[in-house]
Short mmCIF file of C-alpha atoms (C1' of nucleotides) in Angstrom, two decimals:
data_model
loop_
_atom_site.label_atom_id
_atom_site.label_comp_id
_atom_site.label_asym_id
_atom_site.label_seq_id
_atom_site.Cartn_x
_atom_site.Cartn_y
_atom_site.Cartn_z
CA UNK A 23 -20.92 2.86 -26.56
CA UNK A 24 -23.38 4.28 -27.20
CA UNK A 25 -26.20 3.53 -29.56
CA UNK A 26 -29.77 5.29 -29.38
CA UNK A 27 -30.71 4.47 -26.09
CA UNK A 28 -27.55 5.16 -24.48
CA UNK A 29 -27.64 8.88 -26.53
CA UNK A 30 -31.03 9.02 -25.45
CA UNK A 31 -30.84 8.57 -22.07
CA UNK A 32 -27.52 10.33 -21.91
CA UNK A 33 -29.87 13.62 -23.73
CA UNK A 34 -32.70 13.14 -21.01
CA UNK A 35 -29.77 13.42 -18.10
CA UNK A 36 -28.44 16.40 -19.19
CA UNK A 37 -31.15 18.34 -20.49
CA UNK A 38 -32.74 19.68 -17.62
CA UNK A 39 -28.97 20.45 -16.12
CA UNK A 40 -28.02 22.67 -19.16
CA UNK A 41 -31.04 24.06 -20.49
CA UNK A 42 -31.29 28.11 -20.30
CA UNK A 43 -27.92 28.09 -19.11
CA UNK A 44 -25.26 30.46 -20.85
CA UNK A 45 -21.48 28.86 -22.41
CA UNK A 46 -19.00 31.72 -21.04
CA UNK A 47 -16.41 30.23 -22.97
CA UNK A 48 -15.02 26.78 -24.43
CA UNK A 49 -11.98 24.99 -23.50
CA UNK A 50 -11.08 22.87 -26.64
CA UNK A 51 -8.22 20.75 -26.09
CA UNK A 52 -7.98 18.30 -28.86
CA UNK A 53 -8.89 20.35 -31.79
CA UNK A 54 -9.33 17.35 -34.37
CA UNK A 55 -12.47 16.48 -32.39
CA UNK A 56 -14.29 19.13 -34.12
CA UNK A 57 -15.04 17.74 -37.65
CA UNK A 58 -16.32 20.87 -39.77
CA UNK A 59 -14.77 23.94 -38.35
CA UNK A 60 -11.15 25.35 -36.93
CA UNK A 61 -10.48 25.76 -33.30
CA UNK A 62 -10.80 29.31 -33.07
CA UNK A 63 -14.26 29.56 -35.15
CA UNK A 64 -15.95 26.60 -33.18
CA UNK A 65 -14.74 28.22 -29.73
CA UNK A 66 -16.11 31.89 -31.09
CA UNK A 67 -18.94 30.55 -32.51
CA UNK A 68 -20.44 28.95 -29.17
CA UNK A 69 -18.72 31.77 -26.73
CA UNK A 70 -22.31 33.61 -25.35
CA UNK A 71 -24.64 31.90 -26.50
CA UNK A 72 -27.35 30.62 -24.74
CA UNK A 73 -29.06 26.82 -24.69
CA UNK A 74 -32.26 26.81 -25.90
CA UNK A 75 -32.79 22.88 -26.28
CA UNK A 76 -31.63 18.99 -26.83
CA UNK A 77 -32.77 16.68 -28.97
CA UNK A 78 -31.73 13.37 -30.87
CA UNK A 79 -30.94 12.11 -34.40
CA UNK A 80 -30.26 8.38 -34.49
CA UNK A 81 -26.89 8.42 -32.27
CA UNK A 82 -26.17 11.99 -32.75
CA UNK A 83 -26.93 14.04 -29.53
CA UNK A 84 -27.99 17.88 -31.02
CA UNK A 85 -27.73 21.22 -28.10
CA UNK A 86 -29.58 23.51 -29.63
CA UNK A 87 -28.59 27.33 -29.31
CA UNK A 88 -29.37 30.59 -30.81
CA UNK A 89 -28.61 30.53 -33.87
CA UNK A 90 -26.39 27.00 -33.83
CA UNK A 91 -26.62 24.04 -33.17
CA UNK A 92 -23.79 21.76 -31.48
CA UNK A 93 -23.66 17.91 -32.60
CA UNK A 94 -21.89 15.43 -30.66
CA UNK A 95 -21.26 11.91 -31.84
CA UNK A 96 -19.92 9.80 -29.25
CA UNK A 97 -18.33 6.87 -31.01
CA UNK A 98 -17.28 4.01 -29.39
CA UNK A 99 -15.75 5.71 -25.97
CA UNK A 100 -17.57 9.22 -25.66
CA UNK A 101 -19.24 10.71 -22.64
CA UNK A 102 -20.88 13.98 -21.85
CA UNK A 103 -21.37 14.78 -17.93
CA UNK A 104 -22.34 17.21 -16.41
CA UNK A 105 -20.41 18.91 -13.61
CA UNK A 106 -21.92 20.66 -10.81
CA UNK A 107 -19.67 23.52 -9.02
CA UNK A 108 -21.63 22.30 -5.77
CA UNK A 109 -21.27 18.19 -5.54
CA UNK A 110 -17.83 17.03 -5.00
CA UNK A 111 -16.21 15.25 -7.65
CA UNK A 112 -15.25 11.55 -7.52
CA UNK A 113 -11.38 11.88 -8.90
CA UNK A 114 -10.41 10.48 -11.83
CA UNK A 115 -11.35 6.90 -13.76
CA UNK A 116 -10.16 3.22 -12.23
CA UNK A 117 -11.05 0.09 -14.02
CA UNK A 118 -12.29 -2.83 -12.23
CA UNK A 119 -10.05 -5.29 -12.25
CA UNK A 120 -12.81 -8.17 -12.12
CA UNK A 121 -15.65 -6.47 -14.73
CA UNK A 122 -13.17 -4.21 -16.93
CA UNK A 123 -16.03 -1.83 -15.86
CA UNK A 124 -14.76 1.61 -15.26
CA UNK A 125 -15.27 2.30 -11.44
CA UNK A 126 -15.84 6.02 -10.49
CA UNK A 127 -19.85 6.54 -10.97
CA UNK A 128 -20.45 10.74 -10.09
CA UNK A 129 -18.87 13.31 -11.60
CA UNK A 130 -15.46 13.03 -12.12
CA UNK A 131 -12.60 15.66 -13.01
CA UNK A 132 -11.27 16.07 -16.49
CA UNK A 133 -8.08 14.06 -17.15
CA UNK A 134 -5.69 13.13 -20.36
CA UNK A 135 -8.85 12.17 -22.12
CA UNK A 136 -11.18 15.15 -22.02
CA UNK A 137 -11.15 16.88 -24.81
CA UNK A 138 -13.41 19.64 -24.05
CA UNK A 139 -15.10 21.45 -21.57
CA UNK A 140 -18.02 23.89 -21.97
CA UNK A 141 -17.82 26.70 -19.01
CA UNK A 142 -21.55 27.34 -17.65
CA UNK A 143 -22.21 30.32 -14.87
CA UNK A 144 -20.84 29.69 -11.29
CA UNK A 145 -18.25 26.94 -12.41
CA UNK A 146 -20.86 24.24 -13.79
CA UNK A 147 -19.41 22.58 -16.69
CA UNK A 148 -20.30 20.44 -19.57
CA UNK A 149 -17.49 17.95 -20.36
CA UNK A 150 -16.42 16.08 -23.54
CA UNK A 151 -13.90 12.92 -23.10
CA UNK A 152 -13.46 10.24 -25.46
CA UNK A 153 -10.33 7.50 -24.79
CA UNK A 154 -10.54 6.61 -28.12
CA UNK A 155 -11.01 9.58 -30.02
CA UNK A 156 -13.20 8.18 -32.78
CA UNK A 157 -16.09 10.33 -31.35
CA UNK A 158 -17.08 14.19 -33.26
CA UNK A 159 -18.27 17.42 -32.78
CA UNK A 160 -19.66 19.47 -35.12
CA UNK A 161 -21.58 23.39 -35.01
CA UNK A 162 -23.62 23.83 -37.73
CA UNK A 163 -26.49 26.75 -38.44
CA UNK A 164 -29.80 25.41 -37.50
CA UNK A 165 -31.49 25.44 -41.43
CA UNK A 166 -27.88 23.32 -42.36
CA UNK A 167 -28.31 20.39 -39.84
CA UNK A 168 -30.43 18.16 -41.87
CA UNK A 169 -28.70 18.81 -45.22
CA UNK A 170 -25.49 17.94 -43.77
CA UNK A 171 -24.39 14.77 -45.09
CA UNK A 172 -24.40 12.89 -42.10
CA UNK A 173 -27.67 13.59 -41.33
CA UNK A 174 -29.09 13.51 -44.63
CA UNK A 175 -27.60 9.62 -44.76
CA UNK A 176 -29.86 8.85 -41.59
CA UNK A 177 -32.59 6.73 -41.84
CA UNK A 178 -36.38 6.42 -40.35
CA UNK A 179 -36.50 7.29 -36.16
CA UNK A 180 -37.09 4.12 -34.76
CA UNK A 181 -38.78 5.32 -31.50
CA UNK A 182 -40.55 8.07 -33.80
CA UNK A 183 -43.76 8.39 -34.95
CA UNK A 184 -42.89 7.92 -38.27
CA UNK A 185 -42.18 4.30 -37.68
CA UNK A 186 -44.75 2.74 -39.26
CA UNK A 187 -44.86 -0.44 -40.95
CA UNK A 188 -45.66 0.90 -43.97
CA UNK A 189 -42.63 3.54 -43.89
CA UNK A 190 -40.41 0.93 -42.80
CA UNK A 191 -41.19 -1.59 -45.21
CA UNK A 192 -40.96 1.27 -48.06
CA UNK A 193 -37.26 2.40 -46.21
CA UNK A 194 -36.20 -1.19 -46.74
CA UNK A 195 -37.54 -2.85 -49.94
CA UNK A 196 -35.08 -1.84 -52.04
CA UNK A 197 -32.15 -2.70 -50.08
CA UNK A 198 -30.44 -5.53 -50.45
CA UNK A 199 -27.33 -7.07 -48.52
CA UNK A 200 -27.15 -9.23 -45.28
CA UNK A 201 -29.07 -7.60 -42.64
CA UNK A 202 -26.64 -7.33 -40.26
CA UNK A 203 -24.72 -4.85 -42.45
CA UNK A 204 -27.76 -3.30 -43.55
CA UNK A 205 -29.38 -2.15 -39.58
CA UNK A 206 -25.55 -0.84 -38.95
CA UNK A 207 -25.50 1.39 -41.78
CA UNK A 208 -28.10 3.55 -40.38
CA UNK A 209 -29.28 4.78 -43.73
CA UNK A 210 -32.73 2.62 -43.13
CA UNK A 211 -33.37 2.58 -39.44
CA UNK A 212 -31.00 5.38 -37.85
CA UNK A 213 -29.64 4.59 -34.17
CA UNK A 214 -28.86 0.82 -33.58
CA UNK A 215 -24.97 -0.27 -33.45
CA UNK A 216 -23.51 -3.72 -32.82
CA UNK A 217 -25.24 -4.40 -29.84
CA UNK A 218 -29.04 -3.80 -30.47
CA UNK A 219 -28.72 -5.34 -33.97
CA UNK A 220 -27.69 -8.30 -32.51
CA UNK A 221 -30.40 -8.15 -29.86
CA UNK A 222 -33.26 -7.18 -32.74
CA UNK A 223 -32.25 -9.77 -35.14
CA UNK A 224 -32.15 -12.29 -32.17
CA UNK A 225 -35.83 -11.52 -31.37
CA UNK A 226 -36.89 -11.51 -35.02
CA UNK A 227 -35.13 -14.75 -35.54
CA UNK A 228 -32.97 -13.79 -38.79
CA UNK A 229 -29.50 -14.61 -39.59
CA UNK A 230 -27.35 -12.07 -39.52
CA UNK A 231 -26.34 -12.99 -42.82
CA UNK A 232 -29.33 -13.27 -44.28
CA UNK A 233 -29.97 -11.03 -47.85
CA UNK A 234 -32.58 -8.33 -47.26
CA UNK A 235 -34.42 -9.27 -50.67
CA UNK A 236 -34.95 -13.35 -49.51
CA UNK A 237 -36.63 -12.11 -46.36
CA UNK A 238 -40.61 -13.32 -45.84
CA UNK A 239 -43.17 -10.59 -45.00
CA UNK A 240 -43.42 -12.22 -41.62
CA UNK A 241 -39.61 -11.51 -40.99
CA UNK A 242 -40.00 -8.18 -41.87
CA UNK A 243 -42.80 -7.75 -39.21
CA UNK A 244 -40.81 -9.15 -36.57
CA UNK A 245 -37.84 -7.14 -37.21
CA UNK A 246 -40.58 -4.08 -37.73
CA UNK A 247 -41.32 -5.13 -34.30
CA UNK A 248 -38.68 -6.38 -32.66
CA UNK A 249 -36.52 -2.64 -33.31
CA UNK A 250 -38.32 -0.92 -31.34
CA UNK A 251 -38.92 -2.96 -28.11
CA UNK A 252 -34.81 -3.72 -27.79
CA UNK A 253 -34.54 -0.36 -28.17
CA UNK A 254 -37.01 0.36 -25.65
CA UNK A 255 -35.86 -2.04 -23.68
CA UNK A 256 -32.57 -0.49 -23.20
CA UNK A 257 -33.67 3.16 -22.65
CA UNK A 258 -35.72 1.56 -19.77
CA UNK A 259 -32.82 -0.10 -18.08
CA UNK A 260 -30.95 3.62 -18.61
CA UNK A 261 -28.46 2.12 -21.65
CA UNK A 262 -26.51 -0.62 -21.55
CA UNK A 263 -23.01 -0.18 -19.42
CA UNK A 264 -19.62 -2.52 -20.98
CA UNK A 265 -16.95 -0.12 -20.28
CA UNK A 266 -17.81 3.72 -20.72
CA UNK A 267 -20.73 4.87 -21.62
CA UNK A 268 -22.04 6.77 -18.31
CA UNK A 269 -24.72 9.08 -18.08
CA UNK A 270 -24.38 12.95 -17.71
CA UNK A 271 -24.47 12.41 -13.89
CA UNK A 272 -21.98 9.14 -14.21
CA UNK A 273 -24.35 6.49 -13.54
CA UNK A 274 -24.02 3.24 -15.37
CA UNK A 275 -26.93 1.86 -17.21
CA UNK A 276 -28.42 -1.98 -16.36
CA UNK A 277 -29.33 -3.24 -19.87
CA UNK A 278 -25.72 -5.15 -20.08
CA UNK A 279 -27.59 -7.72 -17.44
CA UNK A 280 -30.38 -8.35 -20.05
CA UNK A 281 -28.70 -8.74 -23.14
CA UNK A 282 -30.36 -12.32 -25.11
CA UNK A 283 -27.42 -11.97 -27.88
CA UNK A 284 -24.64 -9.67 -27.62
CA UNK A 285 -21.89 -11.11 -25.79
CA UNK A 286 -23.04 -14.59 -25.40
CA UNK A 287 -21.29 -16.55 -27.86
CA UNK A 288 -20.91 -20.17 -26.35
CA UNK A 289 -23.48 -19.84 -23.86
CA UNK A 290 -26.96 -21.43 -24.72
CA UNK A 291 -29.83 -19.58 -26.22
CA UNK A 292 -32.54 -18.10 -23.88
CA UNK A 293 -35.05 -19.67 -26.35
CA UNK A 294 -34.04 -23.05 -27.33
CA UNK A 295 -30.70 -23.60 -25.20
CA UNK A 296 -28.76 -23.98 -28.78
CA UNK A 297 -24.96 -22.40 -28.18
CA UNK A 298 -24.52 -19.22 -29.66
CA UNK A 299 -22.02 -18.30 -32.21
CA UNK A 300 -20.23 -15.38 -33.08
CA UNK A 301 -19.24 -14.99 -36.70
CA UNK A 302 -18.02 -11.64 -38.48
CA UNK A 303 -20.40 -9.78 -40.47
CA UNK A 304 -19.25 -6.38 -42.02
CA UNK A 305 -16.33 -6.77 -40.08
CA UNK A 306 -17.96 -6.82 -37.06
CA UNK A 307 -18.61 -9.27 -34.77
CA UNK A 308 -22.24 -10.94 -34.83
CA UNK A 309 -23.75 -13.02 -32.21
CA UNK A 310 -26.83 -15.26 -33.03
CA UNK A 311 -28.26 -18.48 -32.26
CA UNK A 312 -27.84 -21.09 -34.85
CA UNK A 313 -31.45 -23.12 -34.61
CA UNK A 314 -33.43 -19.83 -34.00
CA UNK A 315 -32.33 -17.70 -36.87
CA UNK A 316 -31.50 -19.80 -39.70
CA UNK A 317 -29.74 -18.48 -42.65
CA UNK A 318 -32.20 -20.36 -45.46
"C1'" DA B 262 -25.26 2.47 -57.02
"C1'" DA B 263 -23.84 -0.55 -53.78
"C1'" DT B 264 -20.47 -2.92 -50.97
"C1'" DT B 265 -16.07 -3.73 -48.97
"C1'" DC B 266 -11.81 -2.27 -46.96
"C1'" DG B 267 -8.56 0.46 -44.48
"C1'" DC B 268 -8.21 3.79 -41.18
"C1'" DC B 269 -8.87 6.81 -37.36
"C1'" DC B 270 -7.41 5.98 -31.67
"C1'" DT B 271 -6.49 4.09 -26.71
"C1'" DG B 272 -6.82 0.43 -23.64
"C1'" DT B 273 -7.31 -4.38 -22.08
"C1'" DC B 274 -6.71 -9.21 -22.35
"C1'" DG B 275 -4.84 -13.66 -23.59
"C1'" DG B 276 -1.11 -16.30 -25.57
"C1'" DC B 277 3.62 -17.15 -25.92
"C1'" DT C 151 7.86 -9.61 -17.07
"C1'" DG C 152 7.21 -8.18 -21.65
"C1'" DC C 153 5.92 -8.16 -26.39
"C1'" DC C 154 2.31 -8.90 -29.96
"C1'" DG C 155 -1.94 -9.55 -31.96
"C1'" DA C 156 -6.87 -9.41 -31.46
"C1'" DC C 157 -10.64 -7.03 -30.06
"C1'" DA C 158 -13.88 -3.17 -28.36
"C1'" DG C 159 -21.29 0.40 -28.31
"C1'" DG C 160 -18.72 3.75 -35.00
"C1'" DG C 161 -18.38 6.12 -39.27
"C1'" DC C 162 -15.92 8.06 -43.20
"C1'" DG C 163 -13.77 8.06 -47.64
"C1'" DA C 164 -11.25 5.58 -51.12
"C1'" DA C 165 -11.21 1.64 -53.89
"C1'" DT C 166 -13.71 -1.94 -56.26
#
DNA sequence: AATTCGCCCTGTCGGC
DNA sequence: TGCCGACAGGGCGAAT
């Protein structure tokens, strides 16, 4: 799913459900889900303690307790909801069989793909599911988080004061490589994925293709610019629902409906009614318009 | 040092 | 109906 405005929202959802609030105990049920520790030493580790905060890194979603702090990566399929001992819970996941969209908004009970659950007071729950498995969790002490090698890789906070110009245009001058590859990599600009790279490239009118070191100083203003407002853009409209992503409450976010690239290969361009192709671009697939964002 | 390429998974869809 | 390949919001580690 479930790129920075889809964590971001997801954090914001949860937050004020789980903050304060004690983990009695942790029901891990597909061990290989947590990435730097055993079982027995994640489960011990998080059994009493108390959570203090949330907060964000690029896509990683950070629950902050005394004296560790839980990381959750969501992948492609991952979801974190919330559920409440006193709503009822809307059964298990259906897929629609016009949209592929998942039916079953609300909290819904654990099934073959939850993979953990994190037992609050008076039966409230935080749960972990992830179809597809390619999402992680990690503990780590508070002082190790950003010397962890995943976090170290991470590049500038888009939506962060930080983002300057200046400190964007320092982040990226020695790169070099298609930009495409180079805003998925996340070691410049930490947070967009396939679908909001598409969507900021498509604003700022470059090819996916295009080499970083060929690009004009106007270029790199637009796509200075152009970062934060799709991002922005999606957090407003609460993340962009294709298939899972949900947040902690199960609603679906309403970006999907406002998308100007992703997913609209063959249909005409919003700008210049030009069809839109889809090519593959560090083997993943790109969608841009062919008069608007030149590759020369 | 910087790219690229498998690979990790389950599920859905379209073609034959 | 079924089988098979392609594809899906991502990231890591090995190979080049």
């Amino acid at each position: 799913m479930p790129e920075l405005p889809e964590v971001e929202f997801l954090r914001r959802s949860l937050d004020p459900h789980i903050k304060g609030r004690v983990i009695q105990s942790v029901d891990l049920r597909l061990a290989k889900q947590v990435r730097n520790l055993g079982a027995a030493e994640f489960c011990r580790r998080l059994t009493g303690q108390r959570i203090l905060s949330t907060s964000r890194r690029g896509k990683y979603l950070l629950i902050h307790l005394k004296g560790e702090v839980l990381v959750v990566h969501l992948g492609m399929s991952g979801q974190v909801s919330f559920w409440d001992h006193k709503k009822k819970g809307s059964g298990g996941f259906s897929v629609h069989p016009v949209t592929g969209l998942q039916r079953a908004v609300g909290q819904h009970e654990p099934d073959k793909h939850t993979h953990a659950l994190f037992l609050l007071d008076h039966g409230d729950r935080i749960q972990y599911r992830d179809i597809r498995q390619f999402g992680r969790l990690l503990l780590l002490k508070p002082t190790a988080v950003d010397s962890f090698p995943t976090f170290a890789r991470l590049g500038l906070e888009p939506l962060g004061r930080g983002f300057s110009y200046a400190a964007f245009r320092r982040a990226m001058q020695e790169k070099k490589g298609m930009a495409k590859a180079l805003l998925l990599s996340q070691s410049t600009v930490a947070g967009l994925g396939n679908i909001y790279a598409d969507e900021a490239l498509f604003r700022a009118r470059i090819h996916p293709k295009r080499r970083m070191e060929t690009l004009s100083e106007d270029r790199w203003k637009a796509l200075h610019k152009a970062i934060p407002e799709v991002l922005r853009q999606g957090l407003k409209n609460r993340g962009t629902t294709l298939m899972d992503y949900r947040s902690a409450e199960g609603a679906m976010g309403s970006n999907q409906e406002r998308l100007l690239a992703y997913g609209r290969a063959g249909l005409p361009c919003k700008r210049c009614k030009t069809v839109l192709v889809k090519i593959q671009v560090s083997q993943r697939s790109s969608v841009f318009c062919p008069a608007c964002q030149p590759l020369g």
